Amino acid sequence: MYYSPMRNHRRSIRLRGFDYTQAGGYYVTLCVKDRKPLLGEISQGGIRLSTIGEIVKGCWEEIPGHFPHATLDQFVIMPDHMHGIIVLVDQVGTRPAVSRQKNVLPRRCEQFSRPVSGSLSTIIRSFKSASSKRIHSEGCSTFAWQSRFYEHIIRDGQDLGRIRMYIMNNVSKWFEENENPGNDLAKEA
């Protein structure tokens, strides 16, 4: 097997030229490798986190302690993934509800092997590393996160509200879809 830059190159899914250290809201989704349901179980009463899920929750809640310019908004941990909103504040301490997209020219852009201090990618990388390390120390040495993560720059208050509702309803939607898998077909007929 050989390396081919055309075939093996991983392109970034981040918005090209956007400064991810910029103050604003960011919606992120992180998945367990191979979407293994290791973080918990969904029941009619909600999500019951496993030991691994509790570690993930604890590490997520510790993000502001390690990154003082980051605050957490709504988040949910599902059996095989998690959703959350991270709000980055200006270093002077103002807290915007949404991102300022008009700053088109990046102050600092992350490149391979050159992480940018305080960027969204650095925060997520640190979270994944810390949670994986703790999970491995608890005896689950095979746990791994999917290598990438999904992000969405929250553009305005309406976008923020829609994302918060999606996160809040994620558990009940999961339960409905998995409890009655044929329900969608019945609705369409």
PDB file of C-alpha atoms in Angstrom:
ATOM      1  CA  MET A   1       0.000   0.000   0.000  1.00  0.00           C
ATOM      2  CA  TYR A   2       1.363   3.413  -0.910  1.00  0.00           C
ATOM      3  CA  TYR A   3       0.431   6.984  -0.065  1.00  0.00           C
ATOM      4  CA  SER A   4      -1.235   9.001  -2.795  1.00  0.00           C
ATOM      5  CA  PRO A   5      -1.806  12.696  -2.003  1.00  0.00           C
ATOM      6  CA  MET A   6      -4.755  12.767  -4.412  1.00  0.00           C
ATOM      7  CA  ARG A   7      -6.420   9.783  -2.785  1.00  0.00           C
ATOM      8  CA  ASN A   8      -5.309   9.932   0.857  1.00  0.00           C
ATOM      9  CA  HIS A   9      -5.416  13.680   1.506  1.00  0.00           C
ATOM     10  CA  ARG A  10      -7.971  14.657   4.127  1.00  0.00           C
ATOM     11  CA  ARG A  11      -9.504  17.999   3.294  1.00  0.00           C
ATOM     12  CA  SER A  12     -10.641  20.230   6.080  1.00  0.00           C
ATOM     13  CA  ILE A  13     -14.387  20.612   6.452  1.00  0.00           C
ATOM     14  CA  ARG A  14     -13.928  23.979   8.182  1.00  0.00           C
ATOM     15  CA  LEU A  15     -14.997  27.212   6.474  1.00  0.00           C
ATOM     16  CA  ARG A  16     -11.942  28.279   4.504  1.00  0.00           C
ATOM     17  CA  GLY A  17     -10.385  31.493   5.793  1.00  0.00           C
ATOM     18  CA  PHE A  18     -12.664  31.739   8.841  1.00  0.00           C
ATOM     19  CA  ASP A  19     -11.008  32.586  12.158  1.00  0.00           C
ATOM     20  CA  TYR A  20     -12.229  29.934  14.626  1.00  0.00           C
ATOM     21  CA  THR A  21     -10.794  31.897  17.559  1.00  0.00           C
ATOM     22  CA  GLN A  22     -13.346  34.610  16.781  1.00  0.00           C
ATOM     23  CA  ALA A  23     -15.969  35.368  19.412  1.00  0.00           C
ATOM     24  CA  GLY A  24     -19.314  33.776  18.684  1.00  0.00           C
ATOM     25  CA  GLY A  25     -21.405  30.654  19.010  1.00  0.00           C
ATOM     26  CA  TYR A  26     -20.426  27.315  17.494  1.00  0.00           C
ATOM     27  CA  TYR A  27     -22.622  24.208  17.299  1.00  0.00           C
ATOM     28  CA  VAL A  28     -20.570  20.998  17.321  1.00  0.00           C
ATOM     29  CA  THR A  29     -21.311  17.303  16.893  1.00  0.00           C
ATOM     30  CA  LEU A  30     -18.813  14.632  17.941  1.00  0.00           C
ATOM     31  CA  CYS A  31     -19.254  10.929  17.189  1.00  0.00           C
ATOM     32  CA  VAL A  32     -17.880   7.800  18.791  1.00  0.00           C
ATOM     33  CA  LYS A  33     -15.718   5.857  16.334  1.00  0.00           C
ATOM     34  CA  ASP A  34     -17.827   3.489  14.236  1.00  0.00           C
ATOM     35  CA  ARG A  35     -20.902   5.017  15.953  1.00  0.00           C
ATOM     36  CA  LYS A  36     -20.700   2.447  18.758  1.00  0.00           C
ATOM     37  CA  PRO A  37     -23.391   3.185  21.388  1.00  0.00           C
ATOM     38  CA  LEU A  38     -20.972   3.406  24.321  1.00  0.00           C
ATOM     39  CA  LEU A  39     -22.132   6.659  25.945  1.00  0.00           C
ATOM     40  CA  GLY A  40     -25.505   5.502  27.254  1.00  0.00           C
ATOM     41  CA  GLU A  41     -28.990   4.220  26.512  1.00  0.00           C
ATOM     42  CA  ILE A  42     -32.184   6.002  25.530  1.00  0.00           C
ATOM     43  CA  SER A  43     -35.362   5.033  27.337  1.00  0.00           C
ATOM     44  CA  GLN A  44     -38.765   6.618  27.649  1.00  0.00           C
ATOM     45  CA  GLY A  45     -37.488   8.580  30.623  1.00  0.00           C
ATOM     46  CA  GLY A  46     -34.541  10.076  28.718  1.00  0.00           C
ATOM     47  CA  ILE A  47     -30.883   9.211  28.420  1.00  0.00           C
ATOM     48  CA  ARG A  48     -29.164   7.021  30.995  1.00  0.00           C
ATOM     49  CA  LEU A  49     -25.442   7.668  30.665  1.00  0.00           C
ATOM     50  CA  SER A  50     -22.966   4.838  30.969  1.00  0.00           C
ATOM     51  CA  THR A  51     -19.723   5.254  32.927  1.00  0.00           C
ATOM     52  CA  ILE A  52     -18.119   6.374  29.670  1.00  0.00           C
ATOM     53  CA  GLY A  53     -20.955   8.850  29.075  1.00  0.00           C
ATOM     54  CA  GLU A  54     -20.522  10.277  32.580  1.00  0.00           C
ATOM     55  CA  ILE A  55     -16.802  10.789  31.919  1.00  0.00           C
ATOM     56  CA  VAL A  56     -17.614  12.539  28.644  1.00  0.00           C
ATOM     57  CA  LYS A  57     -20.138  14.766  30.407  1.00  0.00           C
ATOM     58  CA  GLY A  58     -17.629  15.661  33.120  1.00  0.00           C
ATOM     59  CA  CYS A  59     -14.894  16.497  30.620  1.00  0.00           C
ATOM     60  CA  TRP A  60     -17.314  18.599  28.545  1.00  0.00           C
ATOM     61  CA  GLU A  61     -18.367  20.577  31.616  1.00  0.00           C
ATOM     62  CA  GLU A  62     -14.684  21.211  32.455  1.00  0.00           C
ATOM     63  CA  ILE A  63     -13.988  23.000  29.132  1.00  0.00           C
ATOM     64  CA  PRO A  64     -14.445  26.539  30.593  1.00  0.00           C
ATOM     65  CA  GLY A  65     -11.951  25.706  33.343  1.00  0.00           C
ATOM     66  CA  HIS A  66      -9.277  25.000  30.752  1.00  0.00           C
ATOM     67  CA  PHE A  67     -10.364  27.609  28.221  1.00  0.00           C
ATOM     68  CA  PRO A  68     -11.608  30.696  30.139  1.00  0.00           C
ATOM     69  CA  HIS A  69     -12.761  32.385  26.921  1.00  0.00           C
ATOM     70  CA  ALA A  70     -15.173  29.473  26.248  1.00  0.00           C
ATOM     71  CA  THR A  71     -18.596  29.069  27.796  1.00  0.00           C
ATOM     72  CA  LEU A  72     -20.998  26.197  27.323  1.00  0.00           C
ATOM     73  CA  ASP A  73     -24.595  26.475  26.236  1.00  0.00           C
ATOM     74  CA  GLN A  74     -27.061  23.654  25.546  1.00  0.00           C
ATOM     75  CA  PHE A  75     -25.609  20.150  25.058  1.00  0.00           C
ATOM     76  CA  VAL A  76     -26.783  16.555  24.973  1.00  0.00           C
ATOM     77  CA  ILE A  77     -24.964  13.242  25.085  1.00  0.00           C
ATOM     78  CA  MET A  78     -26.540  10.496  22.999  1.00  0.00           C
ATOM     79  CA  PRO A  79     -25.580   6.790  22.866  1.00  0.00           C
ATOM     80  CA  ASP A  80     -23.108   7.184  19.988  1.00  0.00           C
ATOM     81  CA  HIS A  81     -22.577  10.944  19.629  1.00  0.00           C
ATOM     82  CA  MET A  82     -23.009  14.292  21.332  1.00  0.00           C
ATOM     83  CA  HIS A  83     -24.163  17.773  20.356  1.00  0.00           C
ATOM     84  CA  GLY A  84     -23.168  20.990  22.079  1.00  0.00           C
ATOM     85  CA  ILE A  85     -22.903  24.734  21.727  1.00  0.00           C
ATOM     86  CA  ILE A  86     -19.639  26.422  22.641  1.00  0.00           C
ATOM     87  CA  VAL A  87     -19.565  30.200  22.890  1.00  0.00           C
ATOM     88  CA  LEU A  88     -16.188  31.894  22.535  1.00  0.00           C
ATOM     89  CA  VAL A  89     -15.909  35.349  24.057  1.00  0.00           C
ATOM     90  CA  ASP A  90     -13.556  38.176  23.166  1.00  0.00           C
ATOM     91  CA  GLN A  91     -10.546  38.241  25.423  1.00  0.00           C
ATOM     92  CA  VAL A  92     -11.911  41.515  26.858  1.00  0.00           C
ATOM     93  CA  GLY A  93     -14.923  39.556  28.111  1.00  0.00           C
ATOM     94  CA  THR A  94     -17.911  40.558  25.984  1.00  0.00           C
ATOM     95  CA  ARG A  95     -20.230  37.639  25.314  1.00  0.00           C
ATOM     96  CA  PRO A  96     -21.933  37.679  21.924  1.00  0.00           C
ATOM     97  CA  ALA A  97     -24.828  35.330  21.250  1.00  0.00           C
ATOM     98  CA  VAL A  98     -23.778  34.802  17.639  1.00  0.00           C
ATOM     99  CA  SER A  99     -20.663  34.916  15.457  1.00  0.00           C
ATOM    100  CA  ARG A 100     -19.543  38.074  13.693  1.00  0.00           C
ATOM    101  CA  GLN A 101     -19.201  36.827  10.122  1.00  0.00           C
ATOM    102  CA  LYS A 102     -18.127  40.178   8.651  1.00  0.00           C
ATOM    103  CA  ASN A 103     -14.496  39.556   9.665  1.00  0.00           C
ATOM    104  CA  VAL A 104     -13.630  37.768   6.461  1.00  0.00           C
ATOM    105  CA  LEU A 105      -9.862  38.084   6.711  1.00  0.00           C
ATOM    106  CA  PRO A 106      -8.561  35.602   9.272  1.00  0.00           C
ATOM    107  CA  ARG A 107      -6.436  36.771  12.149  1.00  0.00           C
ATOM    108  CA  ARG A 108      -5.113  33.254  12.615  1.00  0.00           C
ATOM    109  CA  CYS A 109      -5.936  30.099  10.705  1.00  0.00           C
ATOM    110  CA  GLU A 110      -5.128  26.606  11.883  1.00  0.00           C
ATOM    111  CA  GLN A 111      -2.916  24.470   9.691  1.00  0.00           C
ATOM    112  CA  PHE A 112      -1.876  20.842   9.966  1.00  0.00           C
ATOM    113  CA  SER A 113       0.500  20.374  12.918  1.00  0.00           C
ATOM    114  CA  ARG A 114       0.145  24.068  13.819  1.00  0.00           C
ATOM    115  CA  PRO A 115      -2.733  24.327  16.285  1.00  0.00           C
ATOM    116  CA  VAL A 116      -3.947  27.804  17.160  1.00  0.00           C
ATOM    117  CA  SER A 117      -4.252  28.461  20.868  1.00  0.00           C
ATOM    118  CA  GLY A 118      -7.865  28.902  21.925  1.00  0.00           C
ATOM    119  CA  SER A 119      -9.403  27.948  18.564  1.00  0.00           C
ATOM    120  CA  LEU A 120     -12.511  25.783  18.364  1.00  0.00           C
ATOM    121  CA  SER A 121     -10.432  22.904  16.923  1.00  0.00           C
ATOM    122  CA  THR A 122      -7.935  23.164  19.776  1.00  0.00           C
ATOM    123  CA  ILE A 123     -10.756  23.071  22.344  1.00  0.00           C
ATOM    124  CA  ILE A 124     -12.356  20.012  20.736  1.00  0.00           C
ATOM    125  CA  ARG A 125      -8.981  18.269  20.317  1.00  0.00           C
ATOM    126  CA  SER A 126      -8.216  18.852  24.004  1.00  0.00           C
ATOM    127  CA  PHE A 127     -11.673  17.614  25.050  1.00  0.00           C
ATOM    128  CA  LYS A 128     -11.377  14.443  22.961  1.00  0.00           C
ATOM    129  CA  SER A 129      -7.891  13.751  24.292  1.00  0.00           C
ATOM    130  CA  ALA A 130      -8.806  14.302  27.956  1.00  0.00           C
ATOM    131  CA  SER A 131     -12.008  12.265  27.779  1.00  0.00           C
ATOM    132  CA  SER A 132     -10.305   9.407  25.901  1.00  0.00           C
ATOM    133  CA  LYS A 133      -7.469   9.337  28.428  1.00  0.00           C
ATOM    134  CA  ARG A 134      -9.902   9.123  31.363  1.00  0.00           C
ATOM    135  CA  ILE A 135     -12.027   6.486  29.636  1.00  0.00           C
ATOM    136  CA  HIS A 136      -8.940   4.382  28.896  1.00  0.00           C
ATOM    137  CA  SER A 137      -7.833   4.667  32.531  1.00  0.00           C
ATOM    138  CA  GLU A 138     -11.244   3.267  33.542  1.00  0.00           C
ATOM    139  CA  GLY A 139     -10.493   0.089  31.582  1.00  0.00           C
ATOM    140  CA  CYS A 140     -12.082   0.760  28.197  1.00  0.00           C
ATOM    141  CA  SER A 141      -8.890   0.854  26.158  1.00  0.00           C
ATOM    142  CA  THR A 142     -10.716   0.423  22.832  1.00  0.00           C
ATOM    143  CA  PHE A 143     -12.756   3.649  23.116  1.00  0.00           C
ATOM    144  CA  ALA A 144     -12.069   6.235  20.426  1.00  0.00           C
ATOM    145  CA  TRP A 145     -13.719   9.306  18.985  1.00  0.00           C
ATOM    146  CA  GLN A 146     -14.296   9.689  15.261  1.00  0.00           C
ATOM    147  CA  SER A 147     -11.311  11.629  13.931  1.00  0.00           C
ATOM    148  CA  ARG A 148     -13.230  14.713  12.811  1.00  0.00           C
ATOM    149  CA  PHE A 149     -16.121  16.723  14.163  1.00  0.00           C
ATOM    150  CA  TYR A 150     -18.982  18.654  12.623  1.00  0.00           C
ATOM    151  CA  GLU A 151     -19.314  22.357  13.360  1.00  0.00           C
ATOM    152  CA  HIS A 152     -21.765  25.061  12.410  1.00  0.00           C
ATOM    153  CA  ILE A 153     -21.139  28.752  12.966  1.00  0.00           C
ATOM    154  CA  ILE A 154     -24.229  30.157  14.690  1.00  0.00           C
ATOM    155  CA  ARG A 155     -25.191  33.168  12.624  1.00  0.00           C
ATOM    156  CA  ASP A 156     -27.993  34.864  14.541  1.00  0.00           C
ATOM    157  CA  GLY A 157     -30.476  34.499  17.385  1.00  0.00           C
ATOM    158  CA  GLN A 158     -32.963  32.578  15.256  1.00  0.00           C
ATOM    159  CA  ASP A 159     -30.255  30.064  14.300  1.00  0.00           C
ATOM    160  CA  LEU A 160     -29.267  29.750  17.967  1.00  0.00           C
ATOM    161  CA  GLY A 161     -32.895  29.109  18.997  1.00  0.00           C
ATOM    162  CA  ARG A 162     -33.379  26.468  16.306  1.00  0.00           C
ATOM    163  CA  ILE A 163     -30.190  24.644  17.335  1.00  0.00           C
ATOM    164  CA  ARG A 164     -31.097  24.757  21.036  1.00  0.00           C
ATOM    165  CA  MET A 165     -34.499  23.203  20.243  1.00  0.00           C
ATOM    166  CA  TYR A 166     -32.851  20.499  18.137  1.00  0.00           C
ATOM    167  CA  ILE A 167     -30.493  19.633  20.995  1.00  0.00           C
ATOM    168  CA  MET A 168     -33.287  19.640  23.599  1.00  0.00           C
ATOM    169  CA  ASN A 169     -35.513  17.378  21.453  1.00  0.00           C
ATOM    170  CA  ASN A 170     -32.749  14.994  20.363  1.00  0.00           C
ATOM    171  CA  VAL A 171     -33.414  12.341  23.025  1.00  0.00           C
ATOM    172  CA  SER A 172     -37.182  12.169  22.455  1.00  0.00           C
ATOM    173  CA  LYS A 173     -36.712  12.132  18.684  1.00  0.00           C
ATOM    174  CA  TRP A 174     -34.192   9.271  18.993  1.00  0.00           C
ATOM    175  CA  PHE A 175     -36.626   7.315  21.195  1.00  0.00           C
ATOM    176  CA  GLU A 176     -39.534   7.823  18.786  1.00  0.00           C
ATOM    177  CA  GLU A 177     -37.496   6.831  15.734  1.00  0.00           C
ATOM    178  CA  ASN A 178     -35.996   3.727  17.360  1.00  0.00           C
ATOM    179  CA  GLU A 179     -39.126   2.641  19.253  1.00  0.00           C
ATOM    180  CA  ASN A 180     -41.272   2.734  16.098  1.00  0.00           C
ATOM    181  CA  PRO A 181     -38.850   2.298  13.185  1.00  0.00           C
ATOM    182  CA  GLY A 182     -41.652   1.773  10.633  1.00  0.00           C
ATOM    183  CA  ASN A 183     -43.569   4.857  11.733  1.00  0.00           C
ATOM    184  CA  ASP A 184     -42.055   7.136   9.076  1.00  0.00           C
ATOM    185  CA  LEU A 185     -43.318   4.894   6.288  1.00  0.00           C
ATOM    186  CA  ALA A 186     -46.837   4.851   7.717  1.00  0.00           C
ATOM    187  CA  LYS A 187     -46.899   8.661   7.834  1.00  0.00           C
ATOM    188  CA  GLU A 188     -45.908   8.957   4.162  1.00  0.00           C
ATOM    189  CA  ALA A 189     -48.589   6.532   2.892  1.00  0.00           C
TER     190      ALA A 189
END
